[in-house]
Short mmCIF file of C-alpha atoms in Angstrom, two decimals:
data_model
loop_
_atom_site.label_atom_id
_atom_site.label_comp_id
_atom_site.label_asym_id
_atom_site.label_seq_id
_atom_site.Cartn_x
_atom_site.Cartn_y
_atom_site.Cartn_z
CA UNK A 1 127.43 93.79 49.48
CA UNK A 2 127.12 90.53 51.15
CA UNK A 3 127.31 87.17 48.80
CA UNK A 4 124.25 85.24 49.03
CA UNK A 5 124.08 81.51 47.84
CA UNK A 6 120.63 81.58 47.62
CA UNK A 7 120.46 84.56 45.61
CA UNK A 8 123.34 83.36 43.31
CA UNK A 9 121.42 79.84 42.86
CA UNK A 10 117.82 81.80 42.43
CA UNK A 11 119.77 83.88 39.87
CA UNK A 12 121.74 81.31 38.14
CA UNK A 13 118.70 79.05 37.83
CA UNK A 14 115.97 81.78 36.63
CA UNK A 15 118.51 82.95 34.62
CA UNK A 16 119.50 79.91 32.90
CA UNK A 17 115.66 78.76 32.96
CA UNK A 18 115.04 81.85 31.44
CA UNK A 19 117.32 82.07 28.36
CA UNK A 20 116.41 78.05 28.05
CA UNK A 21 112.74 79.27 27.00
CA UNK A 22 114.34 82.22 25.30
CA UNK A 23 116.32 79.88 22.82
CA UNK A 24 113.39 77.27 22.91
CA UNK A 25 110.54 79.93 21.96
CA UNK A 26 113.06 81.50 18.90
CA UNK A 27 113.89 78.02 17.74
CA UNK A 28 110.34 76.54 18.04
CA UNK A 29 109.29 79.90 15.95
CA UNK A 30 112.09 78.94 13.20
CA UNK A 31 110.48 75.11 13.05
CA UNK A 32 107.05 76.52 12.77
CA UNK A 33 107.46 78.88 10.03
CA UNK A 34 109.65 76.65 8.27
CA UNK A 35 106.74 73.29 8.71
CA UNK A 36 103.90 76.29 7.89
CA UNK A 37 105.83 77.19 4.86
CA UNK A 38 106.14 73.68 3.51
CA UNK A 39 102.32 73.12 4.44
CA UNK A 40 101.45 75.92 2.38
CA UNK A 41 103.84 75.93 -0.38
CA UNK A 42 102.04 71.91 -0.56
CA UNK A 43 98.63 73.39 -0.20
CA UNK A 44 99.16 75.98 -3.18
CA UNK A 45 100.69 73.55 -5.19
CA UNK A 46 97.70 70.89 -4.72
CA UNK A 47 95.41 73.81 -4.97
CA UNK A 48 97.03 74.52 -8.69
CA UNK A 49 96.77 70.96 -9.78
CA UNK A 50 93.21 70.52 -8.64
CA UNK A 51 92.60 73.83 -10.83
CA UNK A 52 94.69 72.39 -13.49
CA UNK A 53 92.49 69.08 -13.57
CA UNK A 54 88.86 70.69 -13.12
CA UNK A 55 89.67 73.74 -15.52
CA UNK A 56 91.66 71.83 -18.44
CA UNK A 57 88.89 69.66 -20.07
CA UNK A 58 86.59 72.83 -19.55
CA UNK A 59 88.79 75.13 -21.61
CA UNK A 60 89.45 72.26 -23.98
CA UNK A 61 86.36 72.52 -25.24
CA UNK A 62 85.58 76.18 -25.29
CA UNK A 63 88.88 76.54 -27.35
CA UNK A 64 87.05 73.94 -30.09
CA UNK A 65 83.87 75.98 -30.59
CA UNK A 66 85.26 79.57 -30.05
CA UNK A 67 88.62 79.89 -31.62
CA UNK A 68 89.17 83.59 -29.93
CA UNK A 69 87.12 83.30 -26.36
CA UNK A 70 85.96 86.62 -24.61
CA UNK A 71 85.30 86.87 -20.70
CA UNK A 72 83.76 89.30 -18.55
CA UNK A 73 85.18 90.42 -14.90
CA UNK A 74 82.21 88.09 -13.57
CA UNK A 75 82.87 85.33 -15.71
CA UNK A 76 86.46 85.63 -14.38
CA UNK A 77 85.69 84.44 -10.87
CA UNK A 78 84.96 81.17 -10.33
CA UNK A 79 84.18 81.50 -6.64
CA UNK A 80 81.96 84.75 -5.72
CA UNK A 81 81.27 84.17 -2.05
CA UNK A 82 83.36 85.78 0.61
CA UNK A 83 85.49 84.09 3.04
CA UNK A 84 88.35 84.63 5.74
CA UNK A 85 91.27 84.76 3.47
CA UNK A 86 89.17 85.56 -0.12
CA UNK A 87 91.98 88.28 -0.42
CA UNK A 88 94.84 87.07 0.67
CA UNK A 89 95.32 83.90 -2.35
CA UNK A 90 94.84 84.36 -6.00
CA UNK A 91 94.66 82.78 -8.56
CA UNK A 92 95.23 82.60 -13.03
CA UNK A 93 94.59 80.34 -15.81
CA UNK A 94 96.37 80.87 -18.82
CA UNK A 95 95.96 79.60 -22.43
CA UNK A 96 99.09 80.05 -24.41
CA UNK A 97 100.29 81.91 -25.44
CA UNK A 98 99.25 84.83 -23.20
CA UNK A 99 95.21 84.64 -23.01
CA UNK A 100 93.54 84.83 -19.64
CA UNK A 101 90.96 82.64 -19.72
CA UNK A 102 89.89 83.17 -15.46
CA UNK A 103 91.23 84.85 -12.23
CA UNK A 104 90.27 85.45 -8.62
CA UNK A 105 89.22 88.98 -7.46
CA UNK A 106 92.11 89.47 -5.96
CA UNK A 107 94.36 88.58 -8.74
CA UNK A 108 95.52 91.44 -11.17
CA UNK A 109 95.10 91.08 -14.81
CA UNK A 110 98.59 90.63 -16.14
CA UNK A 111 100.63 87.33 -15.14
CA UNK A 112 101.99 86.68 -12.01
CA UNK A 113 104.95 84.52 -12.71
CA UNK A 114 106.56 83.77 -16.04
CA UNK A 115 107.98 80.34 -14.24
CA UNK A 116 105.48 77.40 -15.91
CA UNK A 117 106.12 75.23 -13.44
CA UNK A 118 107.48 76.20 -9.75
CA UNK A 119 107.84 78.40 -7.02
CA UNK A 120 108.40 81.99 -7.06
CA UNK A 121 107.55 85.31 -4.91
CA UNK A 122 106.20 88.42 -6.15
CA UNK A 123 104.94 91.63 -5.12
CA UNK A 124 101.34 93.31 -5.86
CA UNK A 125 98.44 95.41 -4.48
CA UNK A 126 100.99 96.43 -1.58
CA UNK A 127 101.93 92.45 -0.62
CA UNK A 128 104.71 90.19 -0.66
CA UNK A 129 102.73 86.73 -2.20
CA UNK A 130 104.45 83.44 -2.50
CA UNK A 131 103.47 82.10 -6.43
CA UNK A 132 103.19 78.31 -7.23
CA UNK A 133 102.27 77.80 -11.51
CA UNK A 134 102.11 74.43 -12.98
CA UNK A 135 101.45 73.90 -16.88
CA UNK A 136 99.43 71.12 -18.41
CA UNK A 137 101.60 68.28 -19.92
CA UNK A 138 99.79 67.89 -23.59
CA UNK A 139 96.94 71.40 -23.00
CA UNK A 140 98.61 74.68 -23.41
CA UNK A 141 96.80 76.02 -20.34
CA UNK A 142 98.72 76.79 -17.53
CA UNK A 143 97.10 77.58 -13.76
CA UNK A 144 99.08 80.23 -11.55
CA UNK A 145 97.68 79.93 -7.51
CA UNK A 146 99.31 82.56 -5.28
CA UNK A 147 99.08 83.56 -1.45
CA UNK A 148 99.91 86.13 0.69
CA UNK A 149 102.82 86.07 3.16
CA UNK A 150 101.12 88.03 6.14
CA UNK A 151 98.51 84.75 6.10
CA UNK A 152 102.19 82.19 7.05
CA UNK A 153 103.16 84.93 9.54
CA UNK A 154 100.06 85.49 11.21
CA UNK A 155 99.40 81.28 11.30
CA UNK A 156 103.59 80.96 12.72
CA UNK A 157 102.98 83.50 15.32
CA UNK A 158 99.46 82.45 16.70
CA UNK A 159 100.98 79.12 17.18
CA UNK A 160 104.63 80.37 19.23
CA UNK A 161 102.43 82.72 21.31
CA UNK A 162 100.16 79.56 22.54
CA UNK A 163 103.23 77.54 22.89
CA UNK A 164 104.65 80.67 24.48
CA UNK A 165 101.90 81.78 26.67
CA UNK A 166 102.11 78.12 29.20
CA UNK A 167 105.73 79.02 29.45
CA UNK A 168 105.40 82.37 30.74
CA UNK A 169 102.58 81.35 33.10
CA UNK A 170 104.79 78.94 34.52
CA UNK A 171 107.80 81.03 35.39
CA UNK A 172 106.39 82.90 38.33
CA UNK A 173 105.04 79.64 39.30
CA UNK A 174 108.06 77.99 38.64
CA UNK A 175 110.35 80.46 40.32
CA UNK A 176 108.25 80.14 43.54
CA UNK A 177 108.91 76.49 43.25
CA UNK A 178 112.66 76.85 42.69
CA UNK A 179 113.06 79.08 45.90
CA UNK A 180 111.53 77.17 48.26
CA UNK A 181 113.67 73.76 46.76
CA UNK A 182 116.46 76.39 47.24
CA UNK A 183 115.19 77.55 50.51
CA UNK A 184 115.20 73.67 51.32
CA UNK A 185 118.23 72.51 50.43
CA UNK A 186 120.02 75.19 52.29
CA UNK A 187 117.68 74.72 55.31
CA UNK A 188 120.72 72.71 56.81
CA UNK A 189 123.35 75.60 56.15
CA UNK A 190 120.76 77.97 58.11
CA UNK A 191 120.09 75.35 60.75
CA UNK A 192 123.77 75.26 61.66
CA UNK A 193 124.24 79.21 61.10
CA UNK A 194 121.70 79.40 63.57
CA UNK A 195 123.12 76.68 66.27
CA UNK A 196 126.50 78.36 65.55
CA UNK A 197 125.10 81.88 66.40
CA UNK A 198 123.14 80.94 69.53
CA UNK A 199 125.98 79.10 71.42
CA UNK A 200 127.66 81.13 74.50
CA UNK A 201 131.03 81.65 74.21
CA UNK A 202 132.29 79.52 76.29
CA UNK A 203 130.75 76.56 74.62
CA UNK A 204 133.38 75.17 73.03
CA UNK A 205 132.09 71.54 72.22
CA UNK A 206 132.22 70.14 68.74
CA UNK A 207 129.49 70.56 66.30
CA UNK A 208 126.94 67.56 65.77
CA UNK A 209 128.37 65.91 62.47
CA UNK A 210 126.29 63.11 62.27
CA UNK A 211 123.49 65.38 59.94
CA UNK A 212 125.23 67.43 58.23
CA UNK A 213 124.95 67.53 54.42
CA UNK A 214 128.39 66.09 53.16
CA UNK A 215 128.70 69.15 51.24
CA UNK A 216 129.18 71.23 54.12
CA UNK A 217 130.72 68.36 56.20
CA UNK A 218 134.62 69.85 55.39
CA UNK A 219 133.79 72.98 56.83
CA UNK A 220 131.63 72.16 60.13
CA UNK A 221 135.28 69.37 60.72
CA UNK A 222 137.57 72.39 60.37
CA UNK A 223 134.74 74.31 62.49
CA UNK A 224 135.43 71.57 64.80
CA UNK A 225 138.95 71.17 65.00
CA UNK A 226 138.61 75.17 65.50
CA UNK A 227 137.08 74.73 68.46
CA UNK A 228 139.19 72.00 69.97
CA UNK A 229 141.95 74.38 69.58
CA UNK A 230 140.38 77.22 71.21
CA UNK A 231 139.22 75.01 74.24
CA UNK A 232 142.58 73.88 74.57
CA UNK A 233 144.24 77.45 74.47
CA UNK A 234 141.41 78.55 76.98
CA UNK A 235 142.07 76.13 79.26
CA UNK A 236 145.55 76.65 79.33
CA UNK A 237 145.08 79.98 79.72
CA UNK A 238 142.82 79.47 82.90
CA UNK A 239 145.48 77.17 84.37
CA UNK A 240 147.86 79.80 83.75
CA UNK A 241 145.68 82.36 85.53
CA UNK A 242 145.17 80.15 88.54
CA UNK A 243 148.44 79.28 88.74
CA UNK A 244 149.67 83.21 88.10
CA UNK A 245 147.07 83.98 90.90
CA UNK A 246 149.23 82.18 93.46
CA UNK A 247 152.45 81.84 92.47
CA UNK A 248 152.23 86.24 91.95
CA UNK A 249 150.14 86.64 95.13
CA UNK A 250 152.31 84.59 97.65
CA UNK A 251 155.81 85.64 97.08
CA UNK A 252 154.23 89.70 96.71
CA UNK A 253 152.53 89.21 100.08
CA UNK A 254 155.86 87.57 101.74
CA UNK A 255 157.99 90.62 100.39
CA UNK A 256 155.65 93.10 101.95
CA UNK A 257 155.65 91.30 105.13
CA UNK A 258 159.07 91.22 104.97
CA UNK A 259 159.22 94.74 104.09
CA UNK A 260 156.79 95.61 107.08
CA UNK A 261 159.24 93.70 109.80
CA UNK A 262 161.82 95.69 108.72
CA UNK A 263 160.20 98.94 108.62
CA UNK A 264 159.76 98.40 112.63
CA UNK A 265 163.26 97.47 113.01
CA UNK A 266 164.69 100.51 110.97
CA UNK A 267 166.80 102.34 112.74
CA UNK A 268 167.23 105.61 110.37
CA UNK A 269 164.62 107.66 108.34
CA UNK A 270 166.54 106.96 104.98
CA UNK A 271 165.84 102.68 105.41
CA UNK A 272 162.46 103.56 107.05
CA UNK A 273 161.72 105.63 103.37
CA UNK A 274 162.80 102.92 101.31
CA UNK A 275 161.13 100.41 102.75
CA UNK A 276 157.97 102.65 102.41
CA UNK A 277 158.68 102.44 98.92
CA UNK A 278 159.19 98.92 98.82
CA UNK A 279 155.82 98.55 100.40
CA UNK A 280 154.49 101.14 98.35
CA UNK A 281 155.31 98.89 95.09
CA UNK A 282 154.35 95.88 96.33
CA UNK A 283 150.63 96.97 97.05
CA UNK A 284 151.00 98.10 93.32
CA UNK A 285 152.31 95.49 92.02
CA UNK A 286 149.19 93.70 94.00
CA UNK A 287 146.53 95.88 92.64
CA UNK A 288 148.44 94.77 89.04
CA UNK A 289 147.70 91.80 89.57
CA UNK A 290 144.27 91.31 90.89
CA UNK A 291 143.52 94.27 87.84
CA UNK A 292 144.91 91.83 84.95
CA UNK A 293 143.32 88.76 87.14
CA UNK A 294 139.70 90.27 86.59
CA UNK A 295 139.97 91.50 83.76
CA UNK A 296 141.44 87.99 82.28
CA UNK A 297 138.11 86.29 83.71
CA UNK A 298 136.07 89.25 81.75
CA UNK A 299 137.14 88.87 78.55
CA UNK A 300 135.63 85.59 77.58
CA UNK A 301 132.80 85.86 79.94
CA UNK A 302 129.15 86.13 78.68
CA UNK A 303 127.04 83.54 80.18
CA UNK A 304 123.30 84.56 79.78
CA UNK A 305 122.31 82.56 83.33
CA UNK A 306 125.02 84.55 84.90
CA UNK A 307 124.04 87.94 83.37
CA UNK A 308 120.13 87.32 84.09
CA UNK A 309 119.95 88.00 87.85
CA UNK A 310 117.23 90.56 88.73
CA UNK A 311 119.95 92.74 91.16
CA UNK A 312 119.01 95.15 93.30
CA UNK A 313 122.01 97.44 92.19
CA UNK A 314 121.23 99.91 95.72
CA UNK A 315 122.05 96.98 97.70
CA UNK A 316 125.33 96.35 95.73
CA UNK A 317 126.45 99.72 95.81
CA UNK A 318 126.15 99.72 99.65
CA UNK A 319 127.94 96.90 100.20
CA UNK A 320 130.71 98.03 97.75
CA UNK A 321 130.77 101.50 99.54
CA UNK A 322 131.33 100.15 102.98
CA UNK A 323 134.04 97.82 102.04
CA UNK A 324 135.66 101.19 101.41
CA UNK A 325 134.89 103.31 103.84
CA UNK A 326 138.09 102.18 105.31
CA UNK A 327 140.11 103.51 102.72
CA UNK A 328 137.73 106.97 102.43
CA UNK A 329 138.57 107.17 106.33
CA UNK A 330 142.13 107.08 105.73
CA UNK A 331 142.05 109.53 102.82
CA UNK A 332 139.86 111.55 105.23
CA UNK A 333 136.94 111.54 102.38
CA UNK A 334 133.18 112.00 103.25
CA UNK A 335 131.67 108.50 101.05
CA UNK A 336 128.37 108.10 100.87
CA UNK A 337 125.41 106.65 99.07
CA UNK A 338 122.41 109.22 98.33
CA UNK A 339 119.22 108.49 100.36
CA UNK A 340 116.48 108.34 97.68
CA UNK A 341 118.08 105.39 96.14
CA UNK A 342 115.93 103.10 94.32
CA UNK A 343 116.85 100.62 90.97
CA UNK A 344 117.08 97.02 89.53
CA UNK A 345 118.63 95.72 86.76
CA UNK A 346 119.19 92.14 84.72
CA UNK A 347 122.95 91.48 85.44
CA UNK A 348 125.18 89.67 87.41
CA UNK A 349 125.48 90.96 90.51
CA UNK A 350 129.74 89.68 91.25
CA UNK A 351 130.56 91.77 87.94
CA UNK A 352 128.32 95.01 89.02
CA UNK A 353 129.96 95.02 92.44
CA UNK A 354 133.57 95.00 90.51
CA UNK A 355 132.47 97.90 88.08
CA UNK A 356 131.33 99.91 91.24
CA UNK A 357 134.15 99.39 93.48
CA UNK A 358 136.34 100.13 90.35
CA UNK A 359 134.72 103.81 89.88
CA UNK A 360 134.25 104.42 93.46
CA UNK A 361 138.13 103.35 94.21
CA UNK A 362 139.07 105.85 91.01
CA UNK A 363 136.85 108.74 92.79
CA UNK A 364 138.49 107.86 96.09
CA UNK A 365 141.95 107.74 94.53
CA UNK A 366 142.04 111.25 92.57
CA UNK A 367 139.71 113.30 95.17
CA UNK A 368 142.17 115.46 97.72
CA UNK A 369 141.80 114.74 101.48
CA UNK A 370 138.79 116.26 103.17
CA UNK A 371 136.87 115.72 99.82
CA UNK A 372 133.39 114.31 98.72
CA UNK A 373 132.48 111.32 96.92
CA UNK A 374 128.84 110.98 96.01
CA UNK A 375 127.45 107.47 94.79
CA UNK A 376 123.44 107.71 93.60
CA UNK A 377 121.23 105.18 91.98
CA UNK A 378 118.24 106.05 90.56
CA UNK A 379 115.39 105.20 87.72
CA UNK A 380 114.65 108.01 85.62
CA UNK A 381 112.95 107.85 81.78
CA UNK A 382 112.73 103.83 81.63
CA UNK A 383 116.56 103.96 82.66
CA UNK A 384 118.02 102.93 86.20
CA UNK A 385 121.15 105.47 86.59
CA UNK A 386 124.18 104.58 88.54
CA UNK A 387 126.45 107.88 89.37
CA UNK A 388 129.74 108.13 90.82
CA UNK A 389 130.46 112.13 91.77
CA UNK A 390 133.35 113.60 92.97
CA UNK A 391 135.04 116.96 93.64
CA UNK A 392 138.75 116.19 92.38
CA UNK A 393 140.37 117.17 89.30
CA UNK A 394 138.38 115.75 87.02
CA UNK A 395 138.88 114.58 83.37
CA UNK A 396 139.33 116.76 80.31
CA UNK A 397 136.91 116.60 77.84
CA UNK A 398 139.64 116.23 75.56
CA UNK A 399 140.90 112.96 77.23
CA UNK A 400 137.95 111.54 78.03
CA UNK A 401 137.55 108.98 75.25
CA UNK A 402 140.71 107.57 76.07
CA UNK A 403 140.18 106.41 79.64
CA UNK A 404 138.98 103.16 78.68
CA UNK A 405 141.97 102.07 76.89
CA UNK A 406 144.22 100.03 79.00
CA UNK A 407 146.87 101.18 81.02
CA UNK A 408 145.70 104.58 79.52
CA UNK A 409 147.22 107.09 82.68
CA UNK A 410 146.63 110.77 82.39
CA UNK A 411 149.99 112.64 82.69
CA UNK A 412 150.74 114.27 85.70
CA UNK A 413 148.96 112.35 87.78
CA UNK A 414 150.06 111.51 90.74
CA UNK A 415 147.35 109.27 92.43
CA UNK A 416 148.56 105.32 92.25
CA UNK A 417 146.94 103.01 89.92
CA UNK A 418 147.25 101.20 86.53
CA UNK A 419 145.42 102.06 83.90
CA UNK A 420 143.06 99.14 84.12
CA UNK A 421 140.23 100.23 86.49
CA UNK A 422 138.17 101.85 83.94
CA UNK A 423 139.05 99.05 80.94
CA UNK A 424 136.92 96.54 83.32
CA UNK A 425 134.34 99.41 83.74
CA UNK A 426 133.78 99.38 79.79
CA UNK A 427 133.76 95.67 79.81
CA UNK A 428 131.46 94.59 82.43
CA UNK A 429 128.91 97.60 80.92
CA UNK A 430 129.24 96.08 77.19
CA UNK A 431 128.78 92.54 78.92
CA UNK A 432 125.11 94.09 80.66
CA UNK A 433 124.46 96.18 77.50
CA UNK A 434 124.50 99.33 79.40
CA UNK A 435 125.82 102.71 78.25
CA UNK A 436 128.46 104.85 80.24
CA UNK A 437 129.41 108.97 80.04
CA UNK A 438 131.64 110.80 81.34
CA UNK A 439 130.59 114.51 82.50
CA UNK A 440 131.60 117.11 85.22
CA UNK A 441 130.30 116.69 88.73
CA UNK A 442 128.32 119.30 90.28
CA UNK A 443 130.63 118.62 93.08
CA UNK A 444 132.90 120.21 91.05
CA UNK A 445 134.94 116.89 89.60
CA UNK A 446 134.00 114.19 87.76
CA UNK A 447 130.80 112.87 86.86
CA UNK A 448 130.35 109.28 85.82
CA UNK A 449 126.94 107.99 84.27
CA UNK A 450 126.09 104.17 83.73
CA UNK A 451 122.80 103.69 82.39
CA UNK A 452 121.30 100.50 82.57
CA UNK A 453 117.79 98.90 80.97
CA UNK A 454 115.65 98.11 84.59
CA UNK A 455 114.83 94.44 85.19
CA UNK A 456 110.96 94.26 83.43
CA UNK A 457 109.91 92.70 86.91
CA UNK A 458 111.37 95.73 89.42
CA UNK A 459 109.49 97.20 91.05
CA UNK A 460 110.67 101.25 92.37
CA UNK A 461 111.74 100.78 95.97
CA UNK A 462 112.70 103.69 98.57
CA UNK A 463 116.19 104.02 100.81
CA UNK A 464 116.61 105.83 103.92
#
């Protein structure tokens, strides 16, 4: 799986975002319990003393004219009416030392707490209540207020889930916002991906500089220093090949020369065959040459001008078959290009003509004397189709895949060559995007099949 920094940043960032509000949401639920707990623990305990005050004088003077007071359940409640909360607080008031004197409906009859002044928690009627009492200072009366806990919980969680609510509103929205500032700040890294991606390969200059982020500055220098290296190697290399070219070419073609004015001079059969040797590896040591020559100019070529010509690839196959019809005549071979020859392709038409005289000169080289080479071009299924038949040995199936390495030689054979002919094949057809098979002839040799995508403006045209 590929690294992306844009995913790692999205994922870092949401992430830490994330567990940010996490933390802040559990805290700010911790602060709000504890400030709603101190709120009402104040509000019971003002609640008591106002009691205490209202109810004191009151009792006071009920004690003086009844010495053993009897309520009711009514009389117990001071407040009838019904409201939110009317059971979830409670409240006594006691007269020492153990006379209830009034209570709330929802307080039981026996005493809450037996603190007289303070906190305290208690359970009843299925509740957990938090219990505030406070006693008068000079009365023996003492006032007991108490509240449920589910009222605090219910009061600490409405306010986190509205604090909570904006927050989780905002992450989608926020997210959005943090992948296109990502998106942003690595617009430059995907401007220069994409510059670095569209250059040819033989543009070697140095990368623009003068915008780049300083972040990414040490890598597009080292990109650049890269590329100075390669230019220089490359250009070495293509003085090398020049000067290869000549200095390999002249002295080869002043040996056979040599070797040819000596040959008429001969005076016995033995000097006359070794001289046919030496003439023999000259022209190989030639067709070496100009092999490794063409296909050192192939290997960095892939300039989209030069491989955009709209070729007619009949025409080029014509001209490639009668600059050997020479060598067919000598071999004694019948060469020829099929009549109903029609097909044009997007290529370059130098590098076509080397792949065909390449598989032609193969067909020519392995087919016996008084054989048949058959070249046909032809547009078939949205395809133009280039085939070279023959009726010589052909290839095993079995070796088939192996032709295209270089100097890959069958064993046995016997016709001259390199091993080379067919690695330039497979290059210039990976260079025009084109597919190539091997199959038998129905000439009884060896088929071979170059398909090419037809130019979008060709038009079918008709040979005679």
């Amino acid at each position: 799986m590929n690294n992306s920094i844009r995913r790692r940043l999205l994922l870092l960032l949401l992430s830490g975002i994330t567990l940010a509000w996490i933390f802040t949401a559990i805290t700010g639920y911790i602060d709000v319990r504890h400030e709603v707990d101190e709120l009402f623990d104040a509000k019971l305990a003002q609640s008591a003393h106002v009691l205490l005050s209202i109810s004191s004088h009151e009792v006071q003077e009920q004690l003086m004219f009844e010495q053993d007071p009897q309520v009711t359940d009514d009389d117990l409640s001071i407040y009838d009416e019904e409201y939110q909360y009317a059971h979830k607080v409670a409240y006594q008031i006691w007269i020492e030392p153990g006379q209830l004197v009034a209570r709330s409906k929802s307080a039981p009859e026996y005493r809450l707490t037996q603190i007289e002044t303070g906190y305290s928690d208690t359970n009843f009627d299925g509740y957990h209540w938090r219990i505030y009492s406070v006693r008068h200072p000079a009365e023996p009366i003492t006032i007991i207020t108490a509240e449920r806990y589910d009222i605090r919980s219910e009061l600490s969680t409405d306010i986190t889930i509205k604090l909570i609510i904006p927050i989780v509103v905002s992450l989608p929205i926020l997210a959005l916002f943090i992948w296109f500032a990502v998106d942003r700040g690595l617009a430059p890294l995907h401007k220069l991906s994409t510059e670095i991606q569209n250059r040819e390969p033989k543009n070697l200059k140095p990368i623009d500089i003068e915008h780049t982020p300083e972040e990414i500055t040490p890598v597009v220098s080292s990109m650049n220093t890269l590329l100075q290296r390669l230019r220089t190697a490359f250009e070495n290399e293509r003085r090398f090949t020049a000067d290869a070219s000549h200095e390999l070419r002249t002295p080869l073609a002043a040996l056979k020369t040599h070797a040819q004015v000596a040959l008429r001079l001969a005076e016995n059969e033995t000097q006359k065959k070794s001289l046919h040797q030496v003439i023999s590896g000259v022209d190989r040591a030639s067709h070496l040459v100009d092999q490794l020559l063409t296909l050192a100019r192939l290997d960095p070529e892939k300039d989209a001008d030069s491989l955009a010509q709209d070729i007619d690839l009949c025409e080029v196959a014509a001209s490639v078959i009668g600059d050997l019809s020479g060598f067919a005549h000598e071999k004694k071979i019948d060469l020829g290009l099929q009549g109903d020859c029609r097909g044009r392709v997007r290529g370059n038409a130098g590098m076509l003509a080397i792949m065909i005289r390449n598989l032609v000169d193969n067909a020519l080289r392995y087919t016996p004397a008084d054989g048949v080479v058959e070249v046909a071009v032809t547009t078939e299924h949205d395809r133009v189709m280039l085939r070279v038949m023959d009726n010589g040995p052909g290839i095993p199936e079995e070796a088939r895949a192996k032709v295209f390495e270089r100097f890959y030689r069958q064993l046995g054979t016997q016709a001259p060559g390199v091993g080379l002919g067919l690695s330039i094949v497979a290059r210039i057809i990976e260079l025009h995007q084109a597919e190539i098979a091997l199959h038998t002839s129905p000439l009884g040799g060896l088929e071979v099949r170059v398909s090419f995508t037809p130019a979008k403006s060709a038009e079918p045209k008709s040979r005679s």
